[in-house]
C-alpha positions as MATLAB code, in Angstrom:
seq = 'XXXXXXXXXXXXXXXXXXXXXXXXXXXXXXXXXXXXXXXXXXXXXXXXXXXXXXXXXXXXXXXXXXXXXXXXXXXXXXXXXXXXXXXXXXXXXXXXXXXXXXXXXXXXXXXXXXXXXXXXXXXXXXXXXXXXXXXXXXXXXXXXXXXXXXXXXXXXXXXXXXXXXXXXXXXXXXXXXXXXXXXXXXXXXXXXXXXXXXXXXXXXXXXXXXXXXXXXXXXXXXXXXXXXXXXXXXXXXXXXXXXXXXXXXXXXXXXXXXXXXXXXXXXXXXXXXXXXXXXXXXXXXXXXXXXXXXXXXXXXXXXXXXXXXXXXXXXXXXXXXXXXXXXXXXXXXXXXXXXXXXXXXXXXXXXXXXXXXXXXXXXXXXXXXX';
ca = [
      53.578   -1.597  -66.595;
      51.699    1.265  -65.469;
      48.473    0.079  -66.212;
      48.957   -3.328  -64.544;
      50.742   -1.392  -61.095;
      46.790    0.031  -61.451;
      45.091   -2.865  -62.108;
      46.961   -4.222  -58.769;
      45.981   -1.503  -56.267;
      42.706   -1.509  -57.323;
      42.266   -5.279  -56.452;
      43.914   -4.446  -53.042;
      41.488   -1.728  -52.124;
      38.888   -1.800  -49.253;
      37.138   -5.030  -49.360;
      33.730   -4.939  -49.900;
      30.266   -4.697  -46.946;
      29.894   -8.328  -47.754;
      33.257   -9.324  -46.494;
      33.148   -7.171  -43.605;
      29.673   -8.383  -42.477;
      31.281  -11.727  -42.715;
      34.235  -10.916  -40.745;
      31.676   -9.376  -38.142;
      28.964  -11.922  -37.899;
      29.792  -14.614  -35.443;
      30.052  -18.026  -36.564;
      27.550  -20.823  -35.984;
      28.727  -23.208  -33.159;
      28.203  -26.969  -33.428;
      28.125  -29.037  -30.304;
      29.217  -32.330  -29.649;
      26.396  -34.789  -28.214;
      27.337  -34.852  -25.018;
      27.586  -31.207  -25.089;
      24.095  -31.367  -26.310;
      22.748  -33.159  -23.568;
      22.901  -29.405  -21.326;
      21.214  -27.808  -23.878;
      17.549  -27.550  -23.375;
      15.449  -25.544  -26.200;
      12.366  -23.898  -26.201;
       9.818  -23.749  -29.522;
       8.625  -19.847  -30.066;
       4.702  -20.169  -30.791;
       2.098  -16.945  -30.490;
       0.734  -17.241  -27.200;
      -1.729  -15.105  -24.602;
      -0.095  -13.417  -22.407;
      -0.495  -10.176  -19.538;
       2.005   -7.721  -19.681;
       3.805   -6.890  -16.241;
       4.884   -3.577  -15.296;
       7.517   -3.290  -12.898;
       8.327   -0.393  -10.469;
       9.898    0.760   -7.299;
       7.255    1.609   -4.868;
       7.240    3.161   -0.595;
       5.453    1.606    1.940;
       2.732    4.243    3.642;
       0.160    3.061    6.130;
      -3.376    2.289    4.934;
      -5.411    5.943    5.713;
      -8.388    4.124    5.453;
      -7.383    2.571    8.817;
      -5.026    4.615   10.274;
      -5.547    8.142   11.836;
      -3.664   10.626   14.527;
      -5.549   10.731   17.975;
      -5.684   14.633   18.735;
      -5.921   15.669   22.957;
     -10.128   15.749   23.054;
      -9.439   18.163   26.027;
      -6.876   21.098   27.697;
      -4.604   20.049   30.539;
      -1.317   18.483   31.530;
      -0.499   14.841   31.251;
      -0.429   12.863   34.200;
      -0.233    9.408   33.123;
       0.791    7.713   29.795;
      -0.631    4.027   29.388;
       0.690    2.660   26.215;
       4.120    2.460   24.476;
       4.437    2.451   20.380;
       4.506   -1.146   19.137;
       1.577   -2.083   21.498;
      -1.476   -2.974   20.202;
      -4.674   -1.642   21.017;
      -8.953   -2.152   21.161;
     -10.452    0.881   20.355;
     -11.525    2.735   23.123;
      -8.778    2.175   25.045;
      -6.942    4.648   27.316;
      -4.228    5.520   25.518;
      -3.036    8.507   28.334;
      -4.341   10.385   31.172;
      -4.494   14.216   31.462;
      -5.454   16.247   34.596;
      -8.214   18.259   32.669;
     -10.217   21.691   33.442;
     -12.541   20.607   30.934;
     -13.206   17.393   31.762;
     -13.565   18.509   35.265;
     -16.223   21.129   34.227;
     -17.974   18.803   31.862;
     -18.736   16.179   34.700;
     -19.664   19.282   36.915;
     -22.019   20.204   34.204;
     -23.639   16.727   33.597;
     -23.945   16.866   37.968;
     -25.940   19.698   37.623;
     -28.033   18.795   34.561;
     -28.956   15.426   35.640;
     -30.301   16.957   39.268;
     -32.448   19.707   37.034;
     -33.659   17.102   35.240;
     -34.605   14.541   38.185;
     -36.323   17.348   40.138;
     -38.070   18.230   36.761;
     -39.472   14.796   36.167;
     -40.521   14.483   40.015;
     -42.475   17.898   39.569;
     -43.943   16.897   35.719;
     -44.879   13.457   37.437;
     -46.745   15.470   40.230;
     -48.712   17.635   38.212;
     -49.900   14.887   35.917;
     -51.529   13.687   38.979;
     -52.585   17.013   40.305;
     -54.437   17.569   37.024;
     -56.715   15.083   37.439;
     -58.019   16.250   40.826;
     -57.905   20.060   40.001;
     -54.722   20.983   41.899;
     -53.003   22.528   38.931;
     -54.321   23.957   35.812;
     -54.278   22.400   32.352;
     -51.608   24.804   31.743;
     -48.929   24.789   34.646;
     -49.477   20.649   33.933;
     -47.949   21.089   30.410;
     -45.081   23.647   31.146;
     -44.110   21.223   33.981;
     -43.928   18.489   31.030;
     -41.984   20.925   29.006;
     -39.717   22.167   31.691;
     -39.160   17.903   32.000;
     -38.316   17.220   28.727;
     -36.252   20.543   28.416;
     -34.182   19.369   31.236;
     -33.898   15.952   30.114;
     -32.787   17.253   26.981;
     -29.821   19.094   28.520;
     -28.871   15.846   30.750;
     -28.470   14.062   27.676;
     -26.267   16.832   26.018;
     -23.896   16.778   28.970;
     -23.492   12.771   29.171;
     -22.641   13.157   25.187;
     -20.160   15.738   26.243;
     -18.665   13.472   28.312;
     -18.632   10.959   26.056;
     -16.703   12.964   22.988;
     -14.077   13.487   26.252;
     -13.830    9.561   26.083;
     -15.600    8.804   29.398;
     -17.368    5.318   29.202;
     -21.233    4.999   29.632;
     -20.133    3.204   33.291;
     -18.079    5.507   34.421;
     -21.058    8.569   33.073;
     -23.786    6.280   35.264;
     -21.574    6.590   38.259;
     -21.896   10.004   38.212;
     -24.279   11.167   41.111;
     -25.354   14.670   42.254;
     -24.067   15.802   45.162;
     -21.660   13.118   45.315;
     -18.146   14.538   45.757;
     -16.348   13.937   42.081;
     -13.338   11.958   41.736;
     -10.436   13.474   40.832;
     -10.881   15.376   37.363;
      -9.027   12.923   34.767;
      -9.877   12.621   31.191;
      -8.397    9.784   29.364;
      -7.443    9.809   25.726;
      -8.765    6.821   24.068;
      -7.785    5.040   20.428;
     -10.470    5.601   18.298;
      -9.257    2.740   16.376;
      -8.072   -1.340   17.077;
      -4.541   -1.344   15.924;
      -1.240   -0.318   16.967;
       0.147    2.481   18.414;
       2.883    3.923   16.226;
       3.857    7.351   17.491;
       3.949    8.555   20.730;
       3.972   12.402   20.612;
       3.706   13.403   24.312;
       5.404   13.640   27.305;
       4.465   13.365   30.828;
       3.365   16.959   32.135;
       3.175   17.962   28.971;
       0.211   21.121   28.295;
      -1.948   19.571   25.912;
      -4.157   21.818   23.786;
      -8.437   20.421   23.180;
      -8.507   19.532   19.388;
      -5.263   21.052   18.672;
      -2.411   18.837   19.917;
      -1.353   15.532   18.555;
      -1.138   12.784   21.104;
      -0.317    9.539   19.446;
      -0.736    7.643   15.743;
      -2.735    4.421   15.651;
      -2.782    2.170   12.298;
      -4.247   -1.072   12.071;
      -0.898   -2.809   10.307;
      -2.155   -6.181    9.159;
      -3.096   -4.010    5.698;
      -1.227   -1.423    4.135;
      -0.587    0.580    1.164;
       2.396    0.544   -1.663;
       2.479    3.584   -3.637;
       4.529    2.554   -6.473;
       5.681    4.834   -9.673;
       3.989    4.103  -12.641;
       6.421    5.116  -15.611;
       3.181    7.172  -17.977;
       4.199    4.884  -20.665;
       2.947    2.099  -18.387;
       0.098    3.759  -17.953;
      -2.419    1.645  -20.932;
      -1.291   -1.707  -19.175;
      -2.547   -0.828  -15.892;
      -6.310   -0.067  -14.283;
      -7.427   -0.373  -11.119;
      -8.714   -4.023   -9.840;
      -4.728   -5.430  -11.097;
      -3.092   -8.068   -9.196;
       0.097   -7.350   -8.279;
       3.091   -8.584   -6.120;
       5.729   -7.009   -3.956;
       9.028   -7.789   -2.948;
      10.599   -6.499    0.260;
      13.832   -7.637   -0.996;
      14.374   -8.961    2.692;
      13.916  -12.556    2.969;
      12.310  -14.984   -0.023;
       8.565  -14.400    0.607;
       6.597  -12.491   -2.347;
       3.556  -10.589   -0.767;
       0.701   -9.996   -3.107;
      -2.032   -7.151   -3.700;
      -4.313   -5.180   -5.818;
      -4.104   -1.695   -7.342;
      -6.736    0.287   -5.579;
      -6.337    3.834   -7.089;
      -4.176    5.240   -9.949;
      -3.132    9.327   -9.793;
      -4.669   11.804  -12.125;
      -1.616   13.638  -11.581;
       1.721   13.157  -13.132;
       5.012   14.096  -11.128;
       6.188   16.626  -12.252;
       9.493   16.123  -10.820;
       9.672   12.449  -11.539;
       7.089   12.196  -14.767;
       5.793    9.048  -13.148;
       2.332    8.252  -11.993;
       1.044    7.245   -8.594;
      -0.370    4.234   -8.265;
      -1.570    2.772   -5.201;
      -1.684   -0.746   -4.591;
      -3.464   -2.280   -1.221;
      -1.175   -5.084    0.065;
      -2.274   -7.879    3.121;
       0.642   -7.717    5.750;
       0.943  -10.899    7.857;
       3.530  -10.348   10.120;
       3.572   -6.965    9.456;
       6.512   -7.245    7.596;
       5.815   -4.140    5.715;
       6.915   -0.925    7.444;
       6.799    2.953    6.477;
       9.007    4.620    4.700;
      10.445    0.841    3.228;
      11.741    0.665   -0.512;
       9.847   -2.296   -2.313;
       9.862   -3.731   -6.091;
       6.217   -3.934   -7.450;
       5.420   -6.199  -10.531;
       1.551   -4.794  -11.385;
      -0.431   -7.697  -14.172;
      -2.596   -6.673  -16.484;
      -5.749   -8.273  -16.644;
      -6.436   -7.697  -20.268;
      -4.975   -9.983  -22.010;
      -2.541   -9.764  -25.350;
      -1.035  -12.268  -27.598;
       2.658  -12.323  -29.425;
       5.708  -14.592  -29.471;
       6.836  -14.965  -26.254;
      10.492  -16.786  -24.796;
      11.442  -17.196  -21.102;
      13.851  -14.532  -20.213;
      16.220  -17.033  -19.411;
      16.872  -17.070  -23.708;
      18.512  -13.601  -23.694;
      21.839  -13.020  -23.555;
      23.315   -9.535  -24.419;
      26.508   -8.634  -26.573;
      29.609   -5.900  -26.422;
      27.198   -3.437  -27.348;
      24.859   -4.632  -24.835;
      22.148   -5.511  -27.932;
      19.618   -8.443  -27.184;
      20.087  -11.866  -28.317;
      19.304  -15.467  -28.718;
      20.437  -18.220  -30.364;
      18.694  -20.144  -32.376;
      19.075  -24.014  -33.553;
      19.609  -23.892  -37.550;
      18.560  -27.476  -39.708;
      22.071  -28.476  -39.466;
      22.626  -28.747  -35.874;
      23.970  -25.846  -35.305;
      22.983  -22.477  -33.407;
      23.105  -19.188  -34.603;
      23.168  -16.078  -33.014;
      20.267  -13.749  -33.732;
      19.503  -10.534  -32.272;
      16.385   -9.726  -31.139;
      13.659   -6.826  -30.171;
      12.255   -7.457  -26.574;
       8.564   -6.366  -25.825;
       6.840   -6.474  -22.559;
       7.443   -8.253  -19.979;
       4.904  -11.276  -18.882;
       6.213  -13.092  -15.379;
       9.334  -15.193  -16.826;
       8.653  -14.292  -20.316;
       9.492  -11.397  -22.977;
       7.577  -10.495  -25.598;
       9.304  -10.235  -28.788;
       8.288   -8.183  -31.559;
      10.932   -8.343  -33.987;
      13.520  -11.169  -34.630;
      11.743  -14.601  -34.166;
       9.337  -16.036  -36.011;
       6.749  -18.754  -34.844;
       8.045  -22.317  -35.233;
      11.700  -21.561  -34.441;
      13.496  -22.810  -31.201;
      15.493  -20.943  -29.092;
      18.352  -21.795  -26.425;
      16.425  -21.171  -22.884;
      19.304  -23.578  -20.794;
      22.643  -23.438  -21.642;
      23.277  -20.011  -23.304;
      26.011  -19.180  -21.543;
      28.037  -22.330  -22.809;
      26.955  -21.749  -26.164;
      28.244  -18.157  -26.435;
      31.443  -19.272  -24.685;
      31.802  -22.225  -26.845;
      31.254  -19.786  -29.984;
      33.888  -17.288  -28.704;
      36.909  -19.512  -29.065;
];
């Protein structure tokens, strides 16, 4: 009796890792043919592919094309012409600014272009003296020399004048011993573009070289600097297309990675990469949060399914299913690679030849749950 009370509870022990597995493993679902009919299926073959790398990015304007217009002179503002958002030529007045400089500068040019008239007149004179012994050899060539000296310094003062951002019309009004207008300098855009920061007030004391006046960026181009995970890193080189999505609207702008860091943040571990993006309508604006997908251009090959085959389980794990000889699918989990567009790369879990639910998943895993 004893020995068959044994024999009993050893039979009714802990079944076996094959029965569990079985009780685990979901079951193969058949479908009806209608059911069939919203099925669609895909055949897994080795294919070429470019990987995509995806990451979050922040718009910044284009340096290359944008720059902050410093006061070119001392003085108060008097007048401010232009308003941010307004676009600009370059070498337009941007403000006005009742100047001490600018007023000595013109004085300056007054006085040098006189010296140098008078200078010419005398150099002129002597030539001609020269010839008909008035003047020596000698007095002749310091009057040239005096001449070009002063026509020297006339030229220096008109390119003073210029840096100040006084036109060459305005410089060839200038007349000795004319009485000067009043003394206003004008701060031009040294750019065509738009003017994106106004950083002065009316009356304000401006300080030459020192003070920032206004920002001007041409906007029709722009930069992304998106974080490059350093795992990325291999997939990417400069020259790669890439796209960017605003998340604002359905439109997809697209660029090219123009630089890549040397530098790793040390705060994020990610990479700076800079990506040069066209901006028609200047939709793109500093400071904005964008989703970059960067393609490699070197090209790879593996098994590839559209991402619309993977389904996750409870344990959040990866999965397909797969049509077996008999009609039926089976779930089969599944390693996903890199990403290409609408595809994963799968390195473990499919083999070439077998085909894979890309339409209908859903219904299948529902159908397979009951």
């Amino acid at each position: 009796m004893v020995a068959a009370l044994a024999l009993l509870a050893s039979c009714g022990g802990k079944p076996d890792s094959a029965s569990q597995a079985a009780a685990t493993t979901p079951r193969n679902v058949t479908l009806t043919q209608a059911q069939l009919q919203h099925i669609r299926l895909y055949t897994v073959a080795a294919s070429s592919y470019r990987k995509t790398v995806e990451a979050s990015g922040v718009v910044d304007f284009d340096n290359d094309q944008a720059t902050s217009v410093l006061a070119p002179f001392s003085g108060p503002v008097s007048r401010l012409l232009v308003e941010p958002g307004q676009k600009v030529a370059r070498g337009q007045a941007l403000a006005l600014v009742d100047s001490p400089d600018f007023s000595t500068a013109v004085s300056t040019y007054g006085k040098a272009l006189a010296t140098a008239r008078t200078a010419r007149r005398v150099a002129d004179a002597d030539k001609d003296l020269v010839q008909h012994n008035g003047v020596s050899q000698r007095e002749e060539q310091q009057a040239q020399t005096d001449a070009a000296n002063a026509e020297a310094d006339r030229d220096a003062a008109a390119q003073a004048l210029a840096s100040l951002g006084l036109d060459p019309k305005a410089i060839g009004a200038i007349q000795p011993g004319r009485p000067a207008a009043r003394a206003q300098g004008a701060i031009r855009a040294p750019i065509a573009g738009t003017v994106v920061e106004k950083l002065i007030s009316p009356g304000q004391l401006l300080q030459a070289g020192t003070t920032p006046a206004f920002t001007v960026a041409n906007l029709s181009q722009v930069w992304v600097m998106a974080q490059v995970a350093t795992s990325d890193l291999p997939s990417i080189s400069v020259g790669d297309p890439a796209e960017v999505e605003t998340g604002v609207g359905p439109n997809t702008l697209t660029g090219v990675v123009t630089n890549v860091a040397g530098l790793v943040n040390p705060d994020t571990r990610a990479v700076l990469t800079r990506v040069s993006v066209a901006n028609p309508g200047e939709v793109l604006k500093k400071q904005m949060y964008v989703r970059v997908r960067i393609s490699a251009r070197q090209a790879s090959t593996g098994l590839l399914v559209p991402v619309s085959a993977i389904l996750r389980d409870d344990e959040n794990l990866a999965f397909v299913y797969v049509a077996q000889a008999d009609g039926s699918f089976a779930r089969r989990h599944v390693t996903l690679g890199d990403r290409s567009g609408d595809q994963y790369v799968i390195p473990a879990g499919l083999q070439a030849g077998d085909r894979v639910v890309v339409d209908g998943g859903l219904f299948v895993q529902f159908m397979q749950s009951q």
